[in-house]
Amino acid sequence: MDRQKMAILPVVIAVLVFGFQYCSSPKFKNPETGRVARVGMSEAQEAALGLQSYREVLRTAEVVRSGPEVDMVLRVANRLTAATGEAGRKFEWQVSVVRSPQANAFCLPGGKIVIYTGILPITKTEAGLAAVMGHEMAHATSRHGAQRVLQSQLANTVMMGAQSSLALGDMDPQKRQAVLAAVGAGAKFGVLLPFSRDHESEADEAGLLYMARAGYDPREAVTFWERMSSAGGGQPPEFMSTHPSHGTRIARLQQLLPRAVQEYERNRR
Ligand SMILES: [Zn+2]
């Protein structure tokens, strides 16, 4: 076999491995949005990973144990977790408040929530906090972390196939570097990166329903995002770097509002 033909072999293997990884990964259907996606981790693996990260975050943070901020966060969390229905039933929800000037909040896979005190002046009301928390909880119940793990596994397979092929083939070094850079650009699915647009839309949709079902006016989600986009002055808050509040998000939320308002009226206390 000449070198050129041999170079095809890793590609063929990579395609086979890619196909196997993709087809053998289980499907998950989001009960709120109906969206079906493939995942790269089991729910038990997600829960274990989430718990581990939660402990790591809290170990180095100043955890607020009591006081009005904690009371409010717990109250909102309790109402929201009860509203996650089927998707959140197996979760062992837990929430911590961290003293920090960072305007940030997140929910780890499996339901471990962290709220930074720096976001409270922007959330302002309980409904504003419910908008943030509902959105973050929806990332977890929608299993976006497990979907990203699969994406990164698939990207690795592509990278390995391309690299072995280029190593074997007779491509000139310059061309080779360009191809590698292109493939590498598709392999940027790190855990700390912002969620994709699809995942953001889905978290917006499910989060809005959680909030409405929990008895918080979903219209306040729109005012929260408006406040968020104008907050921070020169330096945008942490939350903004992973959740850009473009006009498109506000417009999309407005589209989703009628269904959420209906849900809110039905669950009004
Ligand atoms: Zn998000």
PDB file of N, CA, C and O in Angstrom, residues 17 19 67 73 78 86 98 104 106 109 115 130 144 166 168 208 212 236 244 266-267:
ATOM      1  N   VAL A  17     -15.591   4.578  14.225  1.00  0.00           N
ATOM      2  CA  VAL A  17     -15.663   4.830  15.667  1.00  0.00           C
ATOM      3  C   VAL A  17     -16.690   5.926  15.952  1.00  0.00           C
ATOM      4  O   VAL A  17     -17.508   5.813  16.863  1.00  0.00           O
ATOM      5  N   GLY A  19     -19.291   6.735  14.161  1.00  0.00           N
ATOM      6  CA  GLY A  19     -20.627   6.160  13.964  1.00  0.00           C
ATOM      7  C   GLY A  19     -21.044   5.311  15.142  1.00  0.00           C
ATOM      8  O   GLY A  19     -22.176   5.399  15.622  1.00  0.00           O
ATOM      9  N   GLY A  67     -29.171  33.839  57.162  1.00  0.00           N
ATOM     10  CA  GLY A  67     -29.474  35.244  56.908  1.00  0.00           C
ATOM     11  C   GLY A  67     -30.525  35.398  55.830  1.00  0.00           C
ATOM     12  O   GLY A  67     -30.948  34.401  55.230  1.00  0.00           O
ATOM     13  N   VAL A  73     -33.009  32.604  48.857  1.00  0.00           N
ATOM     14  CA  VAL A  73     -32.516  31.643  47.862  1.00  0.00           C
ATOM     15  C   VAL A  73     -33.151  30.264  48.092  1.00  0.00           C
ATOM     16  O   VAL A  73     -33.592  29.596  47.155  1.00  0.00           O
ATOM     17  N   ASN A  78     -36.783  25.971  46.629  1.00  0.00           N
ATOM     18  CA  ASN A  78     -37.788  24.960  46.996  1.00  0.00           C
ATOM     19  C   ASN A  78     -38.990  24.994  46.068  1.00  0.00           C
ATOM     20  O   ASN A  78     -39.501  23.961  45.641  1.00  0.00           O
ATOM     21  N   GLU A  86     -41.141  15.773  35.979  1.00  0.00           N
ATOM     22  CA  GLU A  86     -40.512  14.494  35.635  1.00  0.00           C
ATOM     23  C   GLU A  86     -38.989  14.612  35.493  1.00  0.00           C
ATOM     24  O   GLU A  86     -38.244  13.758  35.961  1.00  0.00           O
ATOM     25  N   VAL A  98     -22.917  31.765  47.893  1.00  0.00           N
ATOM     26  CA  VAL A  98     -21.503  32.082  48.054  1.00  0.00           C
ATOM     27  C   VAL A  98     -21.326  33.600  48.092  1.00  0.00           C
ATOM     28  O   VAL A  98     -21.866  34.314  47.238  1.00  0.00           O
ATOM     29  N   ASN A 104     -22.864  35.953  39.417  1.00  0.00           N
ATOM     30  CA  ASN A 104     -22.866  34.659  38.749  1.00  0.00           C
ATOM     31  C   ASN A 104     -23.796  33.668  39.442  1.00  0.00           C
ATOM     32  O   ASN A 104     -24.151  33.853  40.611  1.00  0.00           O
ATOM     33  N   PHE A 106     -24.965  29.196  38.849  1.00  0.00           N
ATOM     34  CA  PHE A 106     -24.993  28.035  37.950  1.00  0.00           C
ATOM     35  C   PHE A 106     -25.616  26.838  38.644  1.00  0.00           C
ATOM     36  O   PHE A 106     -25.763  26.826  39.870  1.00  0.00           O
ATOM     37  N   PRO A 109     -24.644  19.476  36.828  1.00  0.00           N
ATOM     38  CA  PRO A 109     -25.428  18.281  36.483  1.00  0.00           C
ATOM     39  C   PRO A 109     -25.867  17.565  37.756  1.00  0.00           C
ATOM     40  O   PRO A 109     -25.099  17.482  38.708  1.00  0.00           O
ATOM     41  N   ILE A 115     -25.363  30.053  44.001  1.00  0.00           N
ATOM     42  CA  ILE A 115     -25.762  31.444  43.733  1.00  0.00           C
ATOM     43  C   ILE A 115     -24.735  32.370  44.393  1.00  0.00           C
ATOM     44  O   ILE A 115     -24.476  32.256  45.587  1.00  0.00           O
ATOM     45  N   ALA A 130     -35.800  33.816  40.522  1.00  0.00           N
ATOM     46  CA  ALA A 130     -36.417  32.603  39.963  1.00  0.00           C
ATOM     47  C   ALA A 130     -36.123  32.487  38.470  1.00  0.00           C
ATOM     48  O   ALA A 130     -35.977  31.383  37.945  1.00  0.00           O
ATOM     49  N   HIS A 144     -27.727  19.130  29.473  1.00  0.00           N
ATOM     50  CA  HIS A 144     -26.836  19.759  28.502  1.00  0.00           C
ATOM     51  C   HIS A 144     -25.371  19.373  28.726  1.00  0.00           C
ATOM     52  O   HIS A 144     -24.609  19.262  27.768  1.00  0.00           O
ATOM     53  N   LEU A 166      -2.988  12.620   8.630  1.00  0.00           N
ATOM     54  CA  LEU A 166      -2.027  13.626   8.160  1.00  0.00           C
ATOM     55  C   LEU A 166      -0.594  13.179   8.422  1.00  0.00           C
ATOM     56  O   LEU A 166       0.307  13.465   7.643  1.00  0.00           O
ATOM     57  N   LEU A 168       0.429  10.186   8.330  1.00  0.00           N
ATOM     58  CA  LEU A 168       0.787   9.130   7.381  1.00  0.00           C
ATOM     59  C   LEU A 168       0.865   9.649   5.954  1.00  0.00           C
ATOM     60  O   LEU A 168       1.641   9.174   5.147  1.00  0.00           O
ATOM     61  N   LEU A 208     -38.470  29.171  31.980  1.00  0.00           N
ATOM     62  CA  LEU A 208     -39.641  30.044  32.048  1.00  0.00           C
ATOM     63  C   LEU A 208     -40.865  29.264  32.554  1.00  0.00           C
ATOM     64  O   LEU A 208     -41.662  29.777  33.352  1.00  0.00           O
ATOM     65  N   ALA A 212     -42.934  29.877  36.067  1.00  0.00           N
ATOM     66  CA  ALA A 212     -44.374  30.126  36.036  1.00  0.00           C
ATOM     67  C   ALA A 212     -45.120  29.129  36.915  1.00  0.00           C
ATOM     68  O   ALA A 212     -46.007  29.492  37.683  1.00  0.00           O
ATOM     69  N   PRO A 236     -18.557  43.821  32.202  1.00  0.00           N
ATOM     70  CA  PRO A 236     -19.786  43.024  32.245  1.00  0.00           C
ATOM     71  C   PRO A 236     -19.714  41.966  33.336  1.00  0.00           C
ATOM     72  O   PRO A 236     -18.643  41.431  33.612  1.00  0.00           O
ATOM     73  N   PRO A 244     -24.777  35.949  26.982  1.00  0.00           N
ATOM     74  CA  PRO A 244     -25.001  37.259  26.361  1.00  0.00           C
ATOM     75  C   PRO A 244     -26.486  37.519  26.178  1.00  0.00           C
ATOM     76  O   PRO A 244     -27.219  36.658  25.719  1.00  0.00           O
ATOM     77  N   ARG A 266     -52.579  29.415  35.829  1.00  0.00           N
ATOM     78  CA  ARG A 266     -53.133  28.153  36.314  1.00  0.00           C
ATOM     79  C   ARG A 266     -52.593  27.809  37.703  1.00  0.00           C
ATOM     80  O   ARG A 266     -53.261  27.153  38.491  1.00  0.00           O
ATOM     81  N   ASN A 267     -51.358  28.236  37.961  1.00  0.00           N
ATOM     82  CA  ASN A 267     -50.724  27.839  39.227  1.00  0.00           C
ATOM     83  C   ASN A 267     -50.665  28.952  40.259  1.00  0.00           C
ATOM     84  O   ASN A 267     -49.979  28.847  41.266  1.00  0.00           O
TER      85      ASN A 267
END
